[in-house]
PDB file of C-alpha atoms in Angstrom:
ATOM      1  CA  MET A 566     -14.864  -8.400   7.072  1.00 89.00           C
ATOM      2  CA  GLN A 567     -14.855  -5.850   4.079  1.00 97.00           C
ATOM      3  CA  ILE A 568     -12.504  -5.983   1.399  1.00 98.00           C
ATOM      4  CA  GLY A 569     -11.581  -2.793  -0.486  1.00 98.00           C
ATOM      5  CA  THR A 570      -8.895  -0.497  -2.111  1.00 98.00           C
ATOM      6  CA  LEU A 571      -7.470   2.792  -1.280  1.00 98.00           C
ATOM      7  CA  LEU A 572      -8.733   5.305  -4.032  1.00 97.00           C
ATOM      8  CA  ARG A 573      -7.949   8.871  -4.482  1.00 97.00           C
ATOM      9  CA  CYS A 574     -10.855  11.091  -5.273  1.00 97.00           C
ATOM     10  CA  ALA A 575      -9.332  12.140  -8.763  1.00 95.00           C
ATOM     11  CA  HIS A 576      -9.367   8.397  -9.990  1.00 96.00           C
ATOM     12  CA  ILE A 577     -13.082   7.741  -9.089  1.00 97.00           C
ATOM     13  CA  ASP A 578     -15.147   7.180 -12.095  1.00 97.00           C
ATOM     14  CA  GLU A 579     -18.057   4.773 -12.876  1.00 98.00           C
ATOM     15  CA  ARG A 580     -15.996   2.376 -14.972  1.00 98.00           C
ATOM     16  CA  ARG A 581     -13.532   1.909 -12.193  1.00 97.00           C
ATOM     17  CA  ILE A 582     -16.050   1.631  -9.535  1.00 98.00           C
ATOM     18  CA  ALA A 583     -17.970  -1.001 -11.611  1.00 98.00           C
ATOM     19  CA  PHE A 584     -14.728  -2.980 -12.073  1.00 98.00           C
ATOM     20  CA  PHE A 585     -14.039  -2.985  -8.394  1.00 98.00           C
ATOM     21  CA  GLN A 586     -17.577  -4.340  -7.592  1.00 98.00           C
ATOM     22  CA  GLU A 587     -17.120  -6.976 -10.380  1.00 98.00           C
ATOM     23  CA  ILE A 588     -13.885  -8.237  -8.787  1.00 98.00           C
ATOM     24  CA  GLY A 589     -15.539  -8.562  -5.125  1.00 97.00           C
ATOM     25  CA  LEU A 590     -14.663  -5.401  -3.464  1.00 98.00           C
ATOM     26  CA  ASP A 591     -17.251  -3.939  -1.162  1.00 97.00           C
ATOM     27  CA  CYS A 592     -15.619  -0.723   0.247  1.00 98.00           C
ATOM     28  CA  ILE A 593     -12.882   1.915  -0.463  1.00 98.00           C
ATOM     29  CA  GLN A 594     -10.779   4.005   1.841  1.00 98.00           C
ATOM     30  CA  ILE A 595     -11.087   7.275   0.266  1.00 98.00           C
ATOM     31  CA  ALA A 596      -8.221   9.667   0.028  1.00 98.00           C
ATOM     32  CA  GLY A 597      -7.467  12.825  -1.886  1.00 97.00           C
ATOM     33  CA  VAL A 598     -10.271  14.856  -0.673  1.00 98.00           C
ATOM     34  CA  PHE A 599      -9.314  18.409  -1.368  1.00 97.00           C
ATOM     35  CA  GLU A 600     -11.082  21.909  -1.653  1.00 97.00           C
ATOM     36  CA  ASN A 601     -13.134  20.889  -4.578  1.00 96.00           C
ATOM     37  CA  LEU A 602     -15.051  18.715  -2.178  1.00 97.00           C
ATOM     38  CA  LEU A 603     -14.400  20.415   1.185  1.00 97.00           C
ATOM     39  CA  ALA A 604     -15.066  24.061   0.255  1.00 97.00           C
ATOM     40  CA  PRO A 605     -18.341  25.454   2.170  1.00 95.00           C
ATOM     41  CA  THR A 606     -19.951  25.842  -1.269  1.00 97.00           C
ATOM     42  CA  ALA A 607     -23.130  24.523  -3.096  1.00 98.00           C
ATOM     43  CA  GLU A 608     -20.841  23.288  -5.822  1.00 98.00           C
ATOM     44  CA  ALA A 609     -18.502  21.234  -3.337  1.00 98.00           C
ATOM     45  CA  ALA A 610     -21.682  19.802  -1.522  1.00 97.00           C
ATOM     46  CA  LYS A 611     -23.186  18.830  -4.885  1.00 98.00           C
ATOM     47  CA  ALA A 612     -19.888  17.080  -6.064  1.00 98.00           C
ATOM     48  CA  SER A 613     -19.518  15.209  -2.693  1.00 98.00           C
ATOM     49  CA  ASP A 614     -23.150  13.938  -2.896  1.00 98.00           C
ATOM     50  CA  ALA A 615     -22.810  12.853  -6.419  1.00 98.00           C
ATOM     51  CA  LEU A 616     -19.620  10.900  -5.546  1.00 98.00           C
ATOM     52  CA  PHE A 617     -21.355   9.053  -2.745  1.00 98.00           C
ATOM     53  CA  GLU A 618     -24.444   8.307  -4.958  1.00 98.00           C
ATOM     54  CA  LEU A 619     -22.222   6.689  -7.543  1.00 98.00           C
ATOM     55  CA  LEU A 620     -20.771   4.581  -4.675  1.00 98.00           C
ATOM     56  CA  ARG A 621     -23.934   3.587  -3.449  1.00 98.00           C
ATOM     57  CA  GLU A 622     -25.186   2.659  -6.892  1.00 98.00           C
ATOM     58  CA  TYR A 623     -22.604  -0.055  -6.803  1.00 98.00           C
ATOM     59  CA  ASN A 624     -22.894  -1.059  -3.107  1.00 98.00           C
ATOM     60  CA  ILE A 625     -19.489   0.233  -2.328  1.00 98.00           C
ATOM     61  CA  SER A 626     -19.256   1.668   1.174  1.00 98.00           C
ATOM     62  CA  VAL A 627     -16.629   3.989   2.639  1.00 98.00           C
ATOM     63  CA  PRO A 628     -15.808   3.091   6.261  1.00 98.00           C
ATOM     64  CA  THR A 629     -12.381   4.936   6.338  1.00 98.00           C
ATOM     65  CA  MET A 630     -10.779   7.837   5.035  1.00 98.00           C
ATOM     66  CA  PHE A 631      -6.868   8.461   4.512  1.00 98.00           C
ATOM     67  CA  LEU A 632      -6.132  11.964   5.396  1.00 98.00           C
ATOM     68  CA  SER A 633      -4.695  13.995   2.428  1.00 95.00           C
ATOM     69  CA  TYR A 634      -2.849  17.272   2.755  1.00 96.00           C
ATOM     70  CA  PRO A 635      -1.925  19.490  -0.313  1.00 93.00           C
ATOM     71  CA  ASN A 636       1.799  20.313  -0.884  1.00 89.00           C
ATOM     72  CA  GLN A 637       3.297  17.435   0.817  1.00 92.00           C
ATOM     73  CA  ASN A 638       6.955  17.117   0.144  1.00 90.00           C
ATOM     74  CA  TRP A 639       7.589  13.361  -0.467  1.00 87.00           C
ATOM     75  CA  ALA A 640      11.134  14.222  -1.812  1.00 86.00           C
ATOM     76  CA  ASN A 641      11.889  15.240   1.765  1.00 89.00           C
ATOM     77  CA  PRO A 642       9.597  13.373   3.831  1.00 88.00           C
ATOM     78  CA  LYS A 643      10.866  13.877   7.336  1.00 89.00           C
ATOM     79  CA  GLU A 644      10.231  17.831   6.836  1.00 90.00           C
ATOM     80  CA  GLY A 645       7.560  17.449   4.304  1.00 93.00           C
ATOM     81  CA  ILE A 646       4.852  15.045   5.128  1.00 95.00           C
ATOM     82  CA  GLY A 647       2.116  14.531   7.883  1.00 96.00           C
ATOM     83  CA  VAL A 648       1.588  16.720  11.021  1.00 97.00           C
ATOM     84  CA  VAL A 649       4.978  16.366  12.690  1.00 97.00           C
ATOM     85  CA  PRO A 650       6.677  19.193  11.019  1.00 96.00           C
ATOM     86  CA  ALA A 651       6.167  22.411  13.008  1.00 95.00           C
ATOM     87  CA  ALA A 652       6.143  24.755   9.983  1.00 95.00           C
ATOM     88  CA  THR A 653       2.673  23.069   8.741  1.00 96.00           C
ATOM     89  CA  ARG A 654       1.345  21.532  11.837  1.00 97.00           C
ATOM     90  CA  ALA A 655      -1.121  23.873  12.715  1.00 96.00           C
ATOM     91  CA  GLU A 656      -2.588  24.329   9.085  1.00 97.00           C
ATOM     92  CA  ARG A 657      -2.636  20.384   8.604  1.00 97.00           C
ATOM     93  CA  MET A 658      -4.321  20.091  12.027  1.00 98.00           C
ATOM     94  CA  LEU A 659      -7.213  22.473  10.596  1.00 98.00           C
ATOM     95  CA  ILE A 660      -7.376  20.679   7.497  1.00 98.00           C
ATOM     96  CA  SER A 661      -7.684  17.283   9.438  1.00 98.00           C
ATOM     97  CA  CYS A 662     -10.526  18.579  11.546  1.00 98.00           C
ATOM     98  CA  ARG A 663     -12.366  19.850   8.270  1.00 98.00           C
ATOM     99  CA  LEU A 664     -11.858  16.488   6.715  1.00 98.00           C
ATOM    100  CA  MET A 665     -13.247  14.597   9.721  1.00 98.00           C
ATOM    101  CA  GLU A 666     -16.454  16.938   9.816  1.00 98.00           C
ATOM    102  CA  TRP A 667     -16.645  16.021   5.943  1.00 98.00           C
ATOM    103  CA  CYS A 668     -16.500  12.392   7.135  1.00 98.00           C
ATOM    104  CA  LYS A 669     -19.205  12.668   9.613  1.00 98.00           C
ATOM    105  CA  ARG A 670     -21.646  14.011   6.848  1.00 97.00           C
ATOM    106  CA  TYR A 671     -21.001  10.560   5.130  1.00 98.00           C
ATOM    107  CA  ASP A 672     -20.867   8.053   8.162  1.00 98.00           C
ATOM    108  CA  ILE A 673     -17.148   7.539   7.674  1.00 98.00           C
ATOM    109  CA  ASN A 674     -16.056   6.203  11.109  1.00 97.00           C
ATOM    110  CA  SER A 675     -12.259   6.178  10.864  1.00 98.00           C
ATOM    111  CA  VAL A 676      -9.502   8.404   9.639  1.00 98.00           C
ATOM    112  CA  SER A 677      -6.065   7.362   8.921  1.00 98.00           C
ATOM    113  CA  CYS A 678      -2.887   9.549   8.588  1.00 97.00           C
ATOM    114  CA  HIS A 679       0.627   9.374   7.675  1.00 95.00           C
ATOM    115  CA  VAL A 680       1.502  11.594  10.794  1.00 97.00           C
ATOM    116  CA  GLY A 681       4.979  11.976   9.609  1.00 96.00           C
ATOM    117  CA  PHE A 682       8.293  10.944  11.306  1.00 96.00           C
ATOM    118  CA  VAL A 683       7.535  10.965  15.201  1.00 97.00           C
ATOM    119  CA  PRO A 684      10.872  12.319  16.974  1.00 93.00           C
ATOM    120  CA  GLU A 685      12.414   9.641  19.112  1.00 91.00           C
ATOM    121  CA  GLU A 686      13.763  11.759  21.774  1.00 93.00           C
ATOM    122  CA  LYS A 687      11.276  12.882  24.643  1.00 95.00           C
ATOM    123  CA  ASN A 688      11.891  16.686  24.524  1.00 96.00           C
ATOM    124  CA  GLU A 689       9.766  19.880  24.315  1.00 97.00           C
ATOM    125  CA  PHE A 690       9.078  19.396  20.685  1.00 97.00           C
ATOM    126  CA  TYR A 691       7.948  15.665  21.411  1.00 97.00           C
ATOM    127  CA  GLU A 692       5.713  16.846  24.388  1.00 97.00           C
ATOM    128  CA  ARG A 693       4.042  19.686  22.225  1.00 97.00           C
ATOM    129  CA  PHE A 694       3.436  16.942  19.420  1.00 98.00           C
ATOM    130  CA  ILE A 695       1.764  14.647  22.034  1.00 98.00           C
ATOM    131  CA  LEU A 696      -0.457  17.334  23.156  1.00 98.00           C
ATOM    132  CA  ASP A 697      -1.531  18.395  19.724  1.00 98.00           C
ATOM    133  CA  MET A 698      -2.376  14.668  18.832  1.00 98.00           C
ATOM    134  CA  GLN A 699      -4.544  14.454  21.861  1.00 98.00           C
ATOM    135  CA  GLN A 700      -6.449  17.546  20.663  1.00 98.00           C
ATOM    136  CA  LEU A 701      -6.731  15.884  17.236  1.00 98.00           C
ATOM    137  CA  ALA A 702      -7.958  12.588  18.676  1.00 98.00           C
ATOM    138  CA  ARG A 703     -10.528  14.168  20.831  1.00 98.00           C
ATOM    139  CA  PHE A 704     -12.036  16.124  17.996  1.00 98.00           C
ATOM    140  CA  ALA A 705     -12.192  12.909  16.255  1.00 98.00           C
ATOM    141  CA  ALA A 706     -13.796  11.164  19.229  1.00 98.00           C
ATOM    142  CA  ALA A 707     -16.342  14.075  19.465  1.00 98.00           C
ATOM    143  CA  LEU A 708     -17.380  13.233  15.990  1.00 98.00           C
ATOM    144  CA  GLY A 709     -17.673   9.355  16.981  1.00 98.00           C
ATOM    145  CA  GLN A 710     -14.502   8.482  14.719  1.00 98.00           C
ATOM    146  CA  GLU A 711     -11.234   6.673  15.327  1.00 98.00           C
ATOM    147  CA  PHE A 712      -7.903   8.170  14.717  1.00 98.00           C
ATOM    148  CA  LEU A 713      -5.524   5.791  13.274  1.00 98.00           C
ATOM    149  CA  PHE A 714      -1.639   6.125  12.790  1.00 98.00           C
ATOM    150  CA  GLU A 715      -0.244   4.578   9.508  1.00 98.00           C
ATOM    151  CA  THR A 716       2.716   2.204  10.432  1.00 98.00           C
ATOM    152  CA  GLY A 717       6.097   2.561   8.689  1.00 96.00           C
ATOM    153  CA  THR A 718       7.801   5.653   9.813  1.00 95.00           C
ATOM    154  CA  GLU A 719       8.536   4.417  13.297  1.00 97.00           C
ATOM    155  CA  THR A 720       9.580   0.884  14.739  1.00 97.00           C
ATOM    156  CA  ALA A 721       7.086  -0.938  16.620  1.00 98.00           C
ATOM    157  CA  ALA A 722       8.501  -0.101  19.989  1.00 97.00           C
ATOM    158  CA  HIS A 723       8.730   3.750  18.983  1.00 97.00           C
ATOM    159  CA  LEU A 724       5.007   3.566  17.960  1.00 98.00           C
ATOM    160  CA  LYS A 725       3.862   1.849  20.979  1.00 98.00           C
ATOM    161  CA  MET A 726       5.508   4.603  23.198  1.00 98.00           C
ATOM    162  CA  THR A 727       3.951   7.398  20.998  1.00 98.00           C
ATOM    163  CA  LEU A 728       0.330   5.779  21.453  1.00 98.00           C
ATOM    164  CA  ASP A 729       1.022   5.034  25.116  1.00 98.00           C
ATOM    165  CA  ASP A 730       1.755   8.868  25.595  1.00 98.00           C
ATOM    166  CA  ILE A 731      -0.954  10.171  23.523  1.00 98.00           C
ATOM    167  CA  ASN A 732      -3.280   7.853  25.674  1.00 98.00           C
ATOM    168  CA  GLU A 733      -6.555   8.324  23.916  1.00 98.00           C
ATOM    169  CA  PRO A 734      -9.134   5.472  23.607  1.00 98.00           C
ATOM    170  CA  ASN A 735      -9.973   6.227  19.991  1.00 98.00           C
ATOM    171  CA  VAL A 736      -6.190   6.192  18.754  1.00 98.00           C
ATOM    172  CA  GLY A 737      -5.268   3.127  16.928  1.00 98.00           C
ATOM    173  CA  ILE A 738      -3.259   1.844  14.035  1.00 98.00           C
ATOM    174  CA  ASN A 739      -3.829   1.528  10.097  1.00 98.00           C
ATOM    175  CA  PHE A 740      -1.434  -1.452   9.777  1.00 98.00           C
ATOM    176  CA  ASP A 741       0.715  -1.166   6.559  1.00 98.00           C
ATOM    177  CA  PRO A 742       3.260  -4.175   6.892  1.00 98.00           C
ATOM    178  CA  ALA A 743       4.808  -3.153   3.720  1.00 98.00           C
ATOM    179  CA  ASN A 744       5.847   0.337   4.947  1.00 97.00           C
ATOM    180  CA  MET A 745       7.742  -1.341   7.836  1.00 98.00           C
ATOM    181  CA  LEU A 746      10.075  -2.631   5.207  1.00 98.00           C
ATOM    182  CA  ILE A 747      10.213   0.145   2.837  1.00 97.00           C
ATOM    183  CA  TYR A 748      11.199   2.572   5.638  1.00 96.00           C
ATOM    184  CA  ASN A 749      13.618  -0.097   7.069  1.00 96.00           C
ATOM    185  CA  ASN A 750      11.786  -0.060  10.484  1.00 96.00           C
ATOM    186  CA  GLY A 751      11.867  -3.743  11.386  1.00 96.00           C
ATOM    187  CA  ASP A 752       9.757  -6.790  11.024  1.00 97.00           C
ATOM    188  CA  PRO A 753       6.003  -5.999  10.530  1.00 98.00           C
ATOM    189  CA  ALA A 754       5.278  -8.918  12.833  1.00 98.00           C
ATOM    190  CA  GLY A 755       6.667  -6.630  15.667  1.00 97.00           C
ATOM    191  CA  VAL A 756       3.653  -4.341  15.077  1.00 98.00           C
ATOM    192  CA  VAL A 757       1.445  -7.386  15.579  1.00 97.00           C
ATOM    193  CA  ASP A 758       3.256  -8.607  18.714  1.00 97.00           C
ATOM    194  CA  LEU A 759       3.146  -5.260  20.490  1.00 97.00           C
ATOM    195  CA  LEU A 760       0.050  -3.427  19.158  1.00 98.00           C
ATOM    196  CA  GLY A 761      -2.235  -6.108  17.474  1.00 97.00           C
ATOM    197  CA  ASP A 762      -5.145  -4.918  19.683  1.00 96.00           C
ATOM    198  CA  LYS A 763      -4.850  -1.437  18.335  1.00 98.00           C
ATOM    199  CA  ILE A 764      -5.013  -2.625  14.536  1.00 98.00           C
ATOM    200  CA  LYS A 765      -8.227  -1.217  13.144  1.00 98.00           C
ATOM    201  CA  VAL A 766      -7.507  -1.137   9.387  1.00 98.00           C
ATOM    202  CA  ILE A 767      -5.151  -3.154   7.270  1.00 98.00           C
ATOM    203  CA  HIS A 768      -3.429  -2.134   4.245  1.00 98.00           C
ATOM    204  CA  CYS A 769      -3.017  -5.082   2.151  1.00 98.00           C
ATOM    205  CA  LYS A 770       0.242  -4.158   0.619  1.00 98.00           C
ATOM    206  CA  ASP A 771       3.798  -5.985   0.323  1.00 98.00           C
ATOM    207  CA  ALA A 772       7.456  -4.912  -0.046  1.00 98.00           C
ATOM    208  CA  ASN A 773      11.002  -6.024   0.143  1.00 98.00           C
ATOM    209  CA  PRO A 774      13.358  -4.053   2.282  1.00 97.00           C
ATOM    210  CA  PRO A 775      16.117  -1.740   1.007  1.00 96.00           C
ATOM    211  CA  VAL A 776      19.283  -3.551  -0.589  1.00 93.00           C
ATOM    212  CA  ASP A 777      22.676  -2.240  -1.791  1.00 88.00           C
ATOM    213  CA  ALA A 778      22.513   0.627   0.657  1.00 84.00           C
ATOM    214  CA  ALA A 779      19.218   1.976  -0.937  1.00 89.00           C
ATOM    215  CA  PRO A 780      17.591   4.466   1.378  1.00 89.00           C
ATOM    216  CA  MET A 781      14.148   2.785   0.940  1.00 94.00           C
ATOM    217  CA  GLY A 782      12.510  -0.593   0.208  1.00 97.00           C
ATOM    218  CA  LYS A 783      10.319  -1.256  -2.720  1.00 97.00           C
ATOM    219  CA  GLU A 784       6.673  -2.352  -3.052  1.00 98.00           C
ATOM    220  CA  THR A 785       5.858  -5.644  -4.552  1.00 98.00           C
ATOM    221  CA  VAL A 786       2.643  -7.274  -5.863  1.00 98.00           C
ATOM    222  CA  LEU A 787       0.791  -8.642  -2.727  1.00 98.00           C
ATOM    223  CA  GLY A 788       2.265 -11.909  -1.861  1.00 97.00           C
ATOM    224  CA  GLU A 789       5.536 -11.540  -3.630  1.00 98.00           C
ATOM    225  CA  GLY A 790       7.410  -9.623  -0.788  1.00 97.00           C
ATOM    226  CA  SER A 791       9.097 -10.132   2.377  1.00 98.00           C
ATOM    227  CA  THR A 792       6.103  -9.169   4.789  1.00 98.00           C
ATOM    228  CA  ASN A 793       5.098 -12.711   5.200  1.00 98.00           C
ATOM    229  CA  PHE A 794       1.497 -11.097   4.545  1.00 98.00           C
ATOM    230  CA  THR A 795      -0.803 -14.245   4.509  1.00 97.00           C
ATOM    231  CA  ALA A 796       0.773 -15.480   7.848  1.00 97.00           C
ATOM    232  CA  LEU A 797       0.208 -12.040   9.484  1.00 98.00           C
ATOM    233  CA  LEU A 798      -3.324 -11.720   8.085  1.00 98.00           C
ATOM    234  CA  LYS A 799      -4.258 -15.252   9.340  1.00 97.00           C
ATOM    235  CA  ARG A 800      -2.791 -14.275  12.827  1.00 97.00           C
ATOM    236  CA  LEU A 801      -4.635 -11.032  12.974  1.00 97.00           C
ATOM    237  CA  VAL A 802      -8.100 -12.717  11.915  1.00 97.00           C
ATOM    238  CA  SER A 803      -7.671 -15.503  14.251  1.00 96.00           C
ATOM    239  CA  GLY A 804      -6.924 -13.128  16.897  1.00 95.00           C
ATOM    240  CA  GLY A 805     -10.353 -11.241  16.338  1.00 95.00           C
ATOM    241  CA  PHE A 806      -9.623  -8.504  13.804  1.00 97.00           C
ATOM    242  CA  ASN A 807     -12.678  -7.814  11.747  1.00 95.00           C
ATOM    243  CA  GLY A 808     -11.902  -4.384  10.366  1.00 97.00           C
ATOM    244  CA  PRO A 809     -11.574  -3.367   6.513  1.00 98.00           C
ATOM    245  CA  LEU A 810      -8.949  -5.075   4.402  1.00 98.00           C
ATOM    246  CA  ILE A 811      -7.831  -2.341   2.176  1.00 98.00           C
ATOM    247  CA  ILE A 812      -5.639  -3.222  -0.923  1.00 98.00           C
ATOM    248  CA  GLU A 813      -3.046  -0.634  -1.733  1.00 98.00           C
ATOM    249  CA  ARG A 814      -1.192  -0.831  -4.779  1.00 97.00           C
ATOM    250  CA  GLU A 815       0.954   2.292  -5.381  1.00 96.00           C
ATOM    251  CA  ILE A 816       1.639   2.252  -9.222  1.00 95.00           C
ATOM    252  CA  LEU A 817      -0.288   4.409 -11.558  1.00 94.00           C
ATOM    253  CA  PRO A 818      -3.848   3.626 -12.190  1.00 95.00           C
ATOM    254  CA  GLY A 819      -4.346   1.365 -15.169  1.00 96.00           C
ATOM    255  CA  PRO A 820      -4.628  -2.177 -16.417  1.00 97.00           C
ATOM    256  CA  GLU A 821      -1.564  -3.408 -14.368  1.00 98.00           C
ATOM    257  CA  GLN A 822      -2.825  -1.974 -11.094  1.00 98.00           C
ATOM    258  CA  GLU A 823      -6.213  -3.321 -11.820  1.00 98.00           C
ATOM    259  CA  LYS A 824      -4.885  -6.751 -12.314  1.00 98.00           C
ATOM    260  CA  ASP A 825      -2.728  -6.598  -9.234  1.00 98.00           C
ATOM    261  CA  ILE A 826      -5.717  -5.521  -7.138  1.00 98.00           C
ATOM    262  CA  GLN A 827      -8.042  -8.340  -8.648  1.00 98.00           C
ATOM    263  CA  GLU A 828      -5.228 -11.060  -7.926  1.00 98.00           C
ATOM    264  CA  ALA A 829      -5.040  -9.448  -4.292  1.00 98.00           C
ATOM    265  CA  VAL A 830      -8.687 -10.038  -3.615  1.00 98.00           C
ATOM    266  CA  ALA A 831      -8.284 -13.689  -4.557  1.00 98.00           C
ATOM    267  CA  LEU A 832      -5.434 -14.205  -2.290  1.00 98.00           C
ATOM    268  CA  ILE A 833      -7.109 -12.456   0.673  1.00 98.00           C
ATOM    269  CA  LYS A 834     -10.286 -14.414   0.366  1.00 97.00           C
ATOM    270  CA  SER A 835      -8.366 -17.721   0.387  1.00 96.00           C
ATOM    271  CA  THR A 836      -6.273 -16.717   3.123  1.00 97.00           C
ATOM    272  CA  ILE A 837      -9.135 -15.810   5.365  1.00 96.00           C
ATOM    273  CA  LYS A 838     -11.366 -18.562   4.298  1.00 93.00           C
ATOM    274  CA  GLY A 839     -12.055 -20.924   7.431  1.00 82.00           C
ATOM    275  CA  VAL A 840      -9.665 -18.898   9.762  1.00 86.00           C
ATOM    276  CA  LYS A 841     -11.328 -18.767  13.078  1.00 70.00           C
TER     277      LYS A 841
END
């Protein structure tokens, strides 16, 4: 299994890539790919090629991308993020297709997405969303890619219903156990119980659920939260999971984040050592 970290393009530089190689990472989940790399210009193509030349120099591969959209409103996530909101869905679906084609150029075989807050009621809006997701999944399939739902904004049962209704063979899960607690949507083990065979990428991230009526839980250092991460990872690996293990530490880039990532690498390696 590859061990990597989620890295936004704006934070990629040679010092950071060299550090990641030194601590034992061999891949990244790339994010934050915007017009400076996507635009159909010679300048954008040159910048994209230079980025991958740097990664190759340090033997860092890119098996997966996290889809990024401009102007997402994280202060109002139910209306502002992902492809669920009707006001921005068409634009973000087109951006998704452009990002997938960019991935194809660089042999990136899976894309992950915060699709947003999927409606719980099976009404006309939900049915339209399912049809749109089927089209997006089929576009990915035509490029040889998997389309992965990031966990967190739905319960395990709700996510299973959604994936069952989409019913496309290349649709799976980017499992983020911390997000299940941050969004207060149940024990992350429930996703493994119901959808373990759909998990293709794991975000190695930890958190505690909300306390004192707080609207959301809080991320922690890996292994210090309430996800029971090591037990989940052992269970998935022993069950046949062999996809990328992507460390996600959502604090500002800098010495603390790098220290936490380095410690996460050691924890992951010790956890999966000898697991069959």
